[in-house]
CSV table of C-alpha atoms in Angstrom, one decimal:
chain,number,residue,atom,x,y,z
A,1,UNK,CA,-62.7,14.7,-47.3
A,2,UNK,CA,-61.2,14.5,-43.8
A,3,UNK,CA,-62.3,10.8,-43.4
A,4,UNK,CA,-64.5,9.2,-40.0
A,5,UNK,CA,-62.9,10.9,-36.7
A,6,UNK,CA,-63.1,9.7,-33.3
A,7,UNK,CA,-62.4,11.0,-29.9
A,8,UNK,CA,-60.7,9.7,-27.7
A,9,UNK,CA,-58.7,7.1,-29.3
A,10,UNK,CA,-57.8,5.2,-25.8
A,11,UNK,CA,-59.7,5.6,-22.7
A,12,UNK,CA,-59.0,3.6,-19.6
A,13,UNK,CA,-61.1,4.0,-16.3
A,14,UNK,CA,-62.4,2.2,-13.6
A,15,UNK,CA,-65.2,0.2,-13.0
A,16,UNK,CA,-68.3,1.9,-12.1
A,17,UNK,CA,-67.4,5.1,-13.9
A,18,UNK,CA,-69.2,6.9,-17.4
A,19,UNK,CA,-67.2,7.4,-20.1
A,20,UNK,CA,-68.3,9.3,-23.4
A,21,UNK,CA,-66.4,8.8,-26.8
A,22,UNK,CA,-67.6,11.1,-29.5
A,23,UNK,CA,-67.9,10.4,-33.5
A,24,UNK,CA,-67.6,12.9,-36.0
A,25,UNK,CA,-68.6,11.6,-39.8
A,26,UNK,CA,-67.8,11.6,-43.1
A,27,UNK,CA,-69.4,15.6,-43.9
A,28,UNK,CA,-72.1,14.9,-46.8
A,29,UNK,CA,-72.9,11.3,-44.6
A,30,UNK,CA,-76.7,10.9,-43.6
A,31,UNK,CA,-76.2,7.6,-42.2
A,32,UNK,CA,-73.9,6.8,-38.8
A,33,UNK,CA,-73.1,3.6,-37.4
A,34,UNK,CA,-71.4,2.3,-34.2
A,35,UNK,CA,-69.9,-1.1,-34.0
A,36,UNK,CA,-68.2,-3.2,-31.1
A,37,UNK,CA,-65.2,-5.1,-31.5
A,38,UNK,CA,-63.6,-7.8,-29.4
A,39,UNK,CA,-59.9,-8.9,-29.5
A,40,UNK,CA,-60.0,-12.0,-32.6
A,41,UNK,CA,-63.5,-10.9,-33.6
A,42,UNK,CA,-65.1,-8.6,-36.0
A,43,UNK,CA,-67.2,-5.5,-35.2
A,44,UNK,CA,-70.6,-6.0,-33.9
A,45,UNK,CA,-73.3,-3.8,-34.8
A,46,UNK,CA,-74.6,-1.9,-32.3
A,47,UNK,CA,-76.4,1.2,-33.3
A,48,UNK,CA,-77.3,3.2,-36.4
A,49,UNK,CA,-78.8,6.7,-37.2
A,50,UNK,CA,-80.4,8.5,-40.0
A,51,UNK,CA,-79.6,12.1,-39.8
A,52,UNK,CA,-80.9,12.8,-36.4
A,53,UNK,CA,-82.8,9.6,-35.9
A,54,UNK,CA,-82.2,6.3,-34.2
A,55,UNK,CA,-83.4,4.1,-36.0
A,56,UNK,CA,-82.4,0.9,-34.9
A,57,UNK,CA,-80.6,-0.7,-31.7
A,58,UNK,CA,-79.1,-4.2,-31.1
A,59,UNK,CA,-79.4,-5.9,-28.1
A,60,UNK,CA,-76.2,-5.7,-27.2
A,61,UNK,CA,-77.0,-2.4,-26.4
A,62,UNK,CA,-77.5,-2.6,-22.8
A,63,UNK,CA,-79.4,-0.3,-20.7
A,64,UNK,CA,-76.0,1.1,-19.7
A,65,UNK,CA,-75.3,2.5,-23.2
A,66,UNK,CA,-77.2,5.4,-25.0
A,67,UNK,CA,-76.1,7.1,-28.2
A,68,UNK,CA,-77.2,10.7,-29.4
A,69,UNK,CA,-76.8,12.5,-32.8
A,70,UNK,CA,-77.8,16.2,-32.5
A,71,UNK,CA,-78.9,17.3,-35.2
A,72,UNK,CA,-77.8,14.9,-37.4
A,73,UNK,CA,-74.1,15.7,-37.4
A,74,UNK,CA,-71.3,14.3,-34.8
A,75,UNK,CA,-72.4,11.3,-32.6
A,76,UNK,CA,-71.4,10.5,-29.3
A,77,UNK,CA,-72.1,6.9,-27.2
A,78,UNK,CA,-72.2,7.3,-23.4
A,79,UNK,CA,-71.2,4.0,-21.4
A,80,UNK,CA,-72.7,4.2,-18.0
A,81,UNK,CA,-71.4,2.1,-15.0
A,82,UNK,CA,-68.8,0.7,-17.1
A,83,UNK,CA,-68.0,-3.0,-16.3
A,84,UNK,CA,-65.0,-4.8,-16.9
A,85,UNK,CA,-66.6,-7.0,-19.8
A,86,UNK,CA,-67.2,-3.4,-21.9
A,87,UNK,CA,-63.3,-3.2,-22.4
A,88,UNK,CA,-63.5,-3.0,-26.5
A,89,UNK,CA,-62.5,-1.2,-29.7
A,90,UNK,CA,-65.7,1.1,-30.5
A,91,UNK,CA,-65.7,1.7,-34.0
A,92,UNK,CA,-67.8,4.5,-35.5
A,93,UNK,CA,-68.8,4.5,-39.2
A,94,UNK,CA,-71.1,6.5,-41.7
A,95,UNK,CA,-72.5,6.7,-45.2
A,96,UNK,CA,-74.9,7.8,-47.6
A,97,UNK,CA,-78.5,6.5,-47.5
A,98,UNK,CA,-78.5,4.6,-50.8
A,99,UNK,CA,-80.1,1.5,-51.0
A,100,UNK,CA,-77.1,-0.1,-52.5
A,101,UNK,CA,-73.6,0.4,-53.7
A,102,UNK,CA,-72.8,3.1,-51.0
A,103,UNK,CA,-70.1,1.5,-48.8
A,104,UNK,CA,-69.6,2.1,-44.7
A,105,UNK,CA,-66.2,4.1,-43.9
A,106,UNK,CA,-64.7,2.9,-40.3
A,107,UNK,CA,-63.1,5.8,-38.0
A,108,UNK,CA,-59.9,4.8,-36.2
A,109,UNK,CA,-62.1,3.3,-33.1
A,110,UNK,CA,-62.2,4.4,-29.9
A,111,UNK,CA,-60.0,1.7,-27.4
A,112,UNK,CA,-62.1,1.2,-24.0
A,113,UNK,CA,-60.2,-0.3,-21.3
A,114,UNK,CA,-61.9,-1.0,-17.9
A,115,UNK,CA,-60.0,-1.6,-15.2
B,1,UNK,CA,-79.9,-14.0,-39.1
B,2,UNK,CA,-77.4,-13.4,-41.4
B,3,UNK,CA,-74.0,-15.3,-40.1
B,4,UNK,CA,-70.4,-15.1,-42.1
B,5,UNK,CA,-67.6,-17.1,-42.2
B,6,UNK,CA,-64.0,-16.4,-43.1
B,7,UNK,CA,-61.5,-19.4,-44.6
B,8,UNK,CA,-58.8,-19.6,-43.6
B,9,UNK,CA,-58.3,-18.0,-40.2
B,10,UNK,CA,-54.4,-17.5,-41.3
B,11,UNK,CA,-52.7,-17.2,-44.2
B,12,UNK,CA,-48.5,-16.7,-44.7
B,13,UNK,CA,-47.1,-16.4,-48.1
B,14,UNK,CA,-44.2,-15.5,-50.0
B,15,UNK,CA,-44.1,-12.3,-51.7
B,16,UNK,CA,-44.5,-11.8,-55.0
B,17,UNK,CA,-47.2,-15.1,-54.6
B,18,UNK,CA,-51.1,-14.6,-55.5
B,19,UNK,CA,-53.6,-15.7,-52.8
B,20,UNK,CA,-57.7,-15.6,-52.3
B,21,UNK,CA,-59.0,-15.3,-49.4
B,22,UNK,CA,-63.0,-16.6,-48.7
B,23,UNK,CA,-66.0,-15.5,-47.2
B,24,UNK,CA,-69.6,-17.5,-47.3
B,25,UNK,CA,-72.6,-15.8,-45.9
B,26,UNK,CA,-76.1,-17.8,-44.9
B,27,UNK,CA,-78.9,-15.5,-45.8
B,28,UNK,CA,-78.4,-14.1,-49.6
B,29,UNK,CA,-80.7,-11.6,-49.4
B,30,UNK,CA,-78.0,-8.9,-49.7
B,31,UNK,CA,-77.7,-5.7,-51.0
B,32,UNK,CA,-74.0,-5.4,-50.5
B,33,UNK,CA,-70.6,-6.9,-49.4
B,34,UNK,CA,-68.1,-5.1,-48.3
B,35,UNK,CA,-64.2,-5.9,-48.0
B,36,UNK,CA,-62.1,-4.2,-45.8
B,37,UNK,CA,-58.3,-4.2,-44.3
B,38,UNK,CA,-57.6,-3.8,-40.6
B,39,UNK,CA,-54.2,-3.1,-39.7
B,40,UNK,CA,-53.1,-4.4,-35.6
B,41,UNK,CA,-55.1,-1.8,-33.3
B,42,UNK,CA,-56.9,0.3,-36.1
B,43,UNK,CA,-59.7,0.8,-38.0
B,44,UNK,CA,-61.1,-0.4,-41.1
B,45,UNK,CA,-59.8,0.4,-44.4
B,46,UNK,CA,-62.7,-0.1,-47.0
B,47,UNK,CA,-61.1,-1.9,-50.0
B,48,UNK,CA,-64.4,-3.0,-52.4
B,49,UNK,CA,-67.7,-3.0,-52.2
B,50,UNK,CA,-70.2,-5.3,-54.5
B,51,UNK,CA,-73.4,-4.8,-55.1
B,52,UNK,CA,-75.7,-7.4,-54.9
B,53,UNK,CA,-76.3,-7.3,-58.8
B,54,UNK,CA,-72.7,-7.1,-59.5
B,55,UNK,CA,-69.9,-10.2,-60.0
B,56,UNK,CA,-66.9,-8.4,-59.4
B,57,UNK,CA,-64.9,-5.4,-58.5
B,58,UNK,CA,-61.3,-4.7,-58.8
B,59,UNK,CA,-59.3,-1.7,-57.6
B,60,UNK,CA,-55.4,-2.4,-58.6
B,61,UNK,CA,-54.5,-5.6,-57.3
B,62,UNK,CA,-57.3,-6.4,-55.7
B,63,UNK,CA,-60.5,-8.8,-57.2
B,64,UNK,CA,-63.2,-9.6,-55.4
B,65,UNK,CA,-65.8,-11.6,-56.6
B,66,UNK,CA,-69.6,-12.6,-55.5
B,67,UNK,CA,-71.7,-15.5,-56.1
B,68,UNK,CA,-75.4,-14.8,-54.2
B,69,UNK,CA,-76.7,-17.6,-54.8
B,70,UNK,CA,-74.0,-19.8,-53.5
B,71,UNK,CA,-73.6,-17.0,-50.7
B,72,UNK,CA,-69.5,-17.3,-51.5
B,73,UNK,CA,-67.4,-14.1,-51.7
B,74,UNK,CA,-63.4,-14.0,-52.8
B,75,UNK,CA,-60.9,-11.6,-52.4
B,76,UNK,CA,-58.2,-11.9,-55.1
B,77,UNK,CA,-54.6,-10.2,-54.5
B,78,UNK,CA,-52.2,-10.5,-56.7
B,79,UNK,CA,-48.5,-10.1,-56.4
B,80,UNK,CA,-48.6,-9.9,-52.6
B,81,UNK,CA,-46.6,-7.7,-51.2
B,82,UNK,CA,-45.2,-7.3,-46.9
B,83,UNK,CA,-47.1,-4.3,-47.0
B,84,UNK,CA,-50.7,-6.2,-47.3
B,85,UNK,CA,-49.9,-7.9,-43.9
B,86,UNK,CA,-53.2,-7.3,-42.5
B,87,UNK,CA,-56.5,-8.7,-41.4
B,88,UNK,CA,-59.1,-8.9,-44.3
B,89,UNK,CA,-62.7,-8.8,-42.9
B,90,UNK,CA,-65.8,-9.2,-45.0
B,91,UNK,CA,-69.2,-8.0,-44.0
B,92,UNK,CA,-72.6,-8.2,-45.8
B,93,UNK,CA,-76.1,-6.7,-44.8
B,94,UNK,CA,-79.0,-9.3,-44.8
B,95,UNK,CA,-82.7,-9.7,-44.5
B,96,UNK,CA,-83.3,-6.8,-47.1
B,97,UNK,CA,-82.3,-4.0,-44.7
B,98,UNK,CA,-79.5,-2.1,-46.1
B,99,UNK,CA,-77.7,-0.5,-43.5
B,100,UNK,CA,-76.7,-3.3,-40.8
B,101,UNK,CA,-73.5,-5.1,-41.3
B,102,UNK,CA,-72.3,-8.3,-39.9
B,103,UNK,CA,-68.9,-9.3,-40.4
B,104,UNK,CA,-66.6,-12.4,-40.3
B,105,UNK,CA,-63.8,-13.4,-37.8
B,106,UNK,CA,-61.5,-12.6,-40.6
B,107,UNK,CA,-58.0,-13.6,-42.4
B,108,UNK,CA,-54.9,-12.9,-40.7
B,109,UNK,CA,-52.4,-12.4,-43.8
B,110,UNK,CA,-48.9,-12.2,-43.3
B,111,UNK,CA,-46.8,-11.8,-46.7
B,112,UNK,CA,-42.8,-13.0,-46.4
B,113,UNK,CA,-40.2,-10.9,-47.7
């Protein structure tokens, strides 16, 4: 059990550019989850998938932001026309489907800065 | 919507002392809470999880406790050592879907030599 990977772990760029950070889960994991998290606040949910599937989106999401999971295995969440205010810790996370008792495991996140 | 607050924002102890650290939650229909340790520009470290039908966990030093109905949540550590200088989130899902965490600002613990 390798544990919740994420690439890059830092990414700076400029405003008005597309980044791409990739999440590769837990292996025997159906379920993957991407969080957002602020400097003095916890992770906000953002986005979570079922093997391949989508299932559910907050509205934090912006327009700006699409997530993929081909075929149901490593994740990736593309930031387009990044502005200043997306500057965050992205967090990827996965786990089994259960209905209870099966608990999220966090990658090492993914630190956005937008210059 | 499920909302969760963390008491107190910061914590400093001696070591060797025994602390709790709290976490109350609005909407109690959970199926879990989850504990977890974030060390300064990291991750999340899961540390217990408690099913709704459960009181308590422990893993070493570590209680945690749940009370649903009073939507409360404790983390016990005992014997605190520098090493659990962390942040201690909680998190619960809510409104019966499983998979959707929302988490608290957190407890910034700082243990003394």
């Amino acid at each position: 059990d390798t544990g919740v990977s994420q690439n890059p772990r830092h990414k700076i760029t400029k405003r008005g550019q597309n980044v791409t950070f990739r999440c590769d889960p837990i292996s025997e994991h159906n379920r993957l989850y991407w969080y957002r998290q602020t400097l003095g606040q916890g992770p906000e949910f953002l986005t979570y998938f079922q093997n391949e599937a989508q299932l559910e989106k907050s509205r934090l999401l912006s327009d700006r932001f699409s997530a993929e999971r081909p075929k149901g295995s490593f994740s990736t969440l593309e930031i387009q026309r990044t502005e200043q205010g997306d500057s965050a810790m992205y967090l990827c996370a996965s786990s089994l489907s259960r209905l209870a008792g099966s608990p999220q495991y966090f990658g090492p996140g993914t630190r956005l800065t937008v210059l | 919507k499920q909302e969760v607050t963390q008491i107190p924002a910061a914590l400093s102890v001696p070591e060797g002392e025994n602390l709790v650290l709290n976490c109350s939650f609005t909407d109690s229909a959970i199926y879990n809470l989850q504990w977890f340790r974030q060390d300064p520009g990291k991750g999340l470290t899961s540390l217990l999880l408690i099913q709704s039908s459960q009181r308590e966990q422990t893993s070493g030093r570590l209680n945690a406790s749940l009370d649903k109905s009073s939507g409360r949540s404790t983390l016990y550590i005992a014997a605190s050592q520098p090493g659990d200088s962390a942040t201690y989130l909680c998190a619960s899902d809510s409104g019966g879907s499983n998979y959707k965490l929302t988490f608290g600002k957190g407890t910034l613990l700082t243990v003394n030599p």
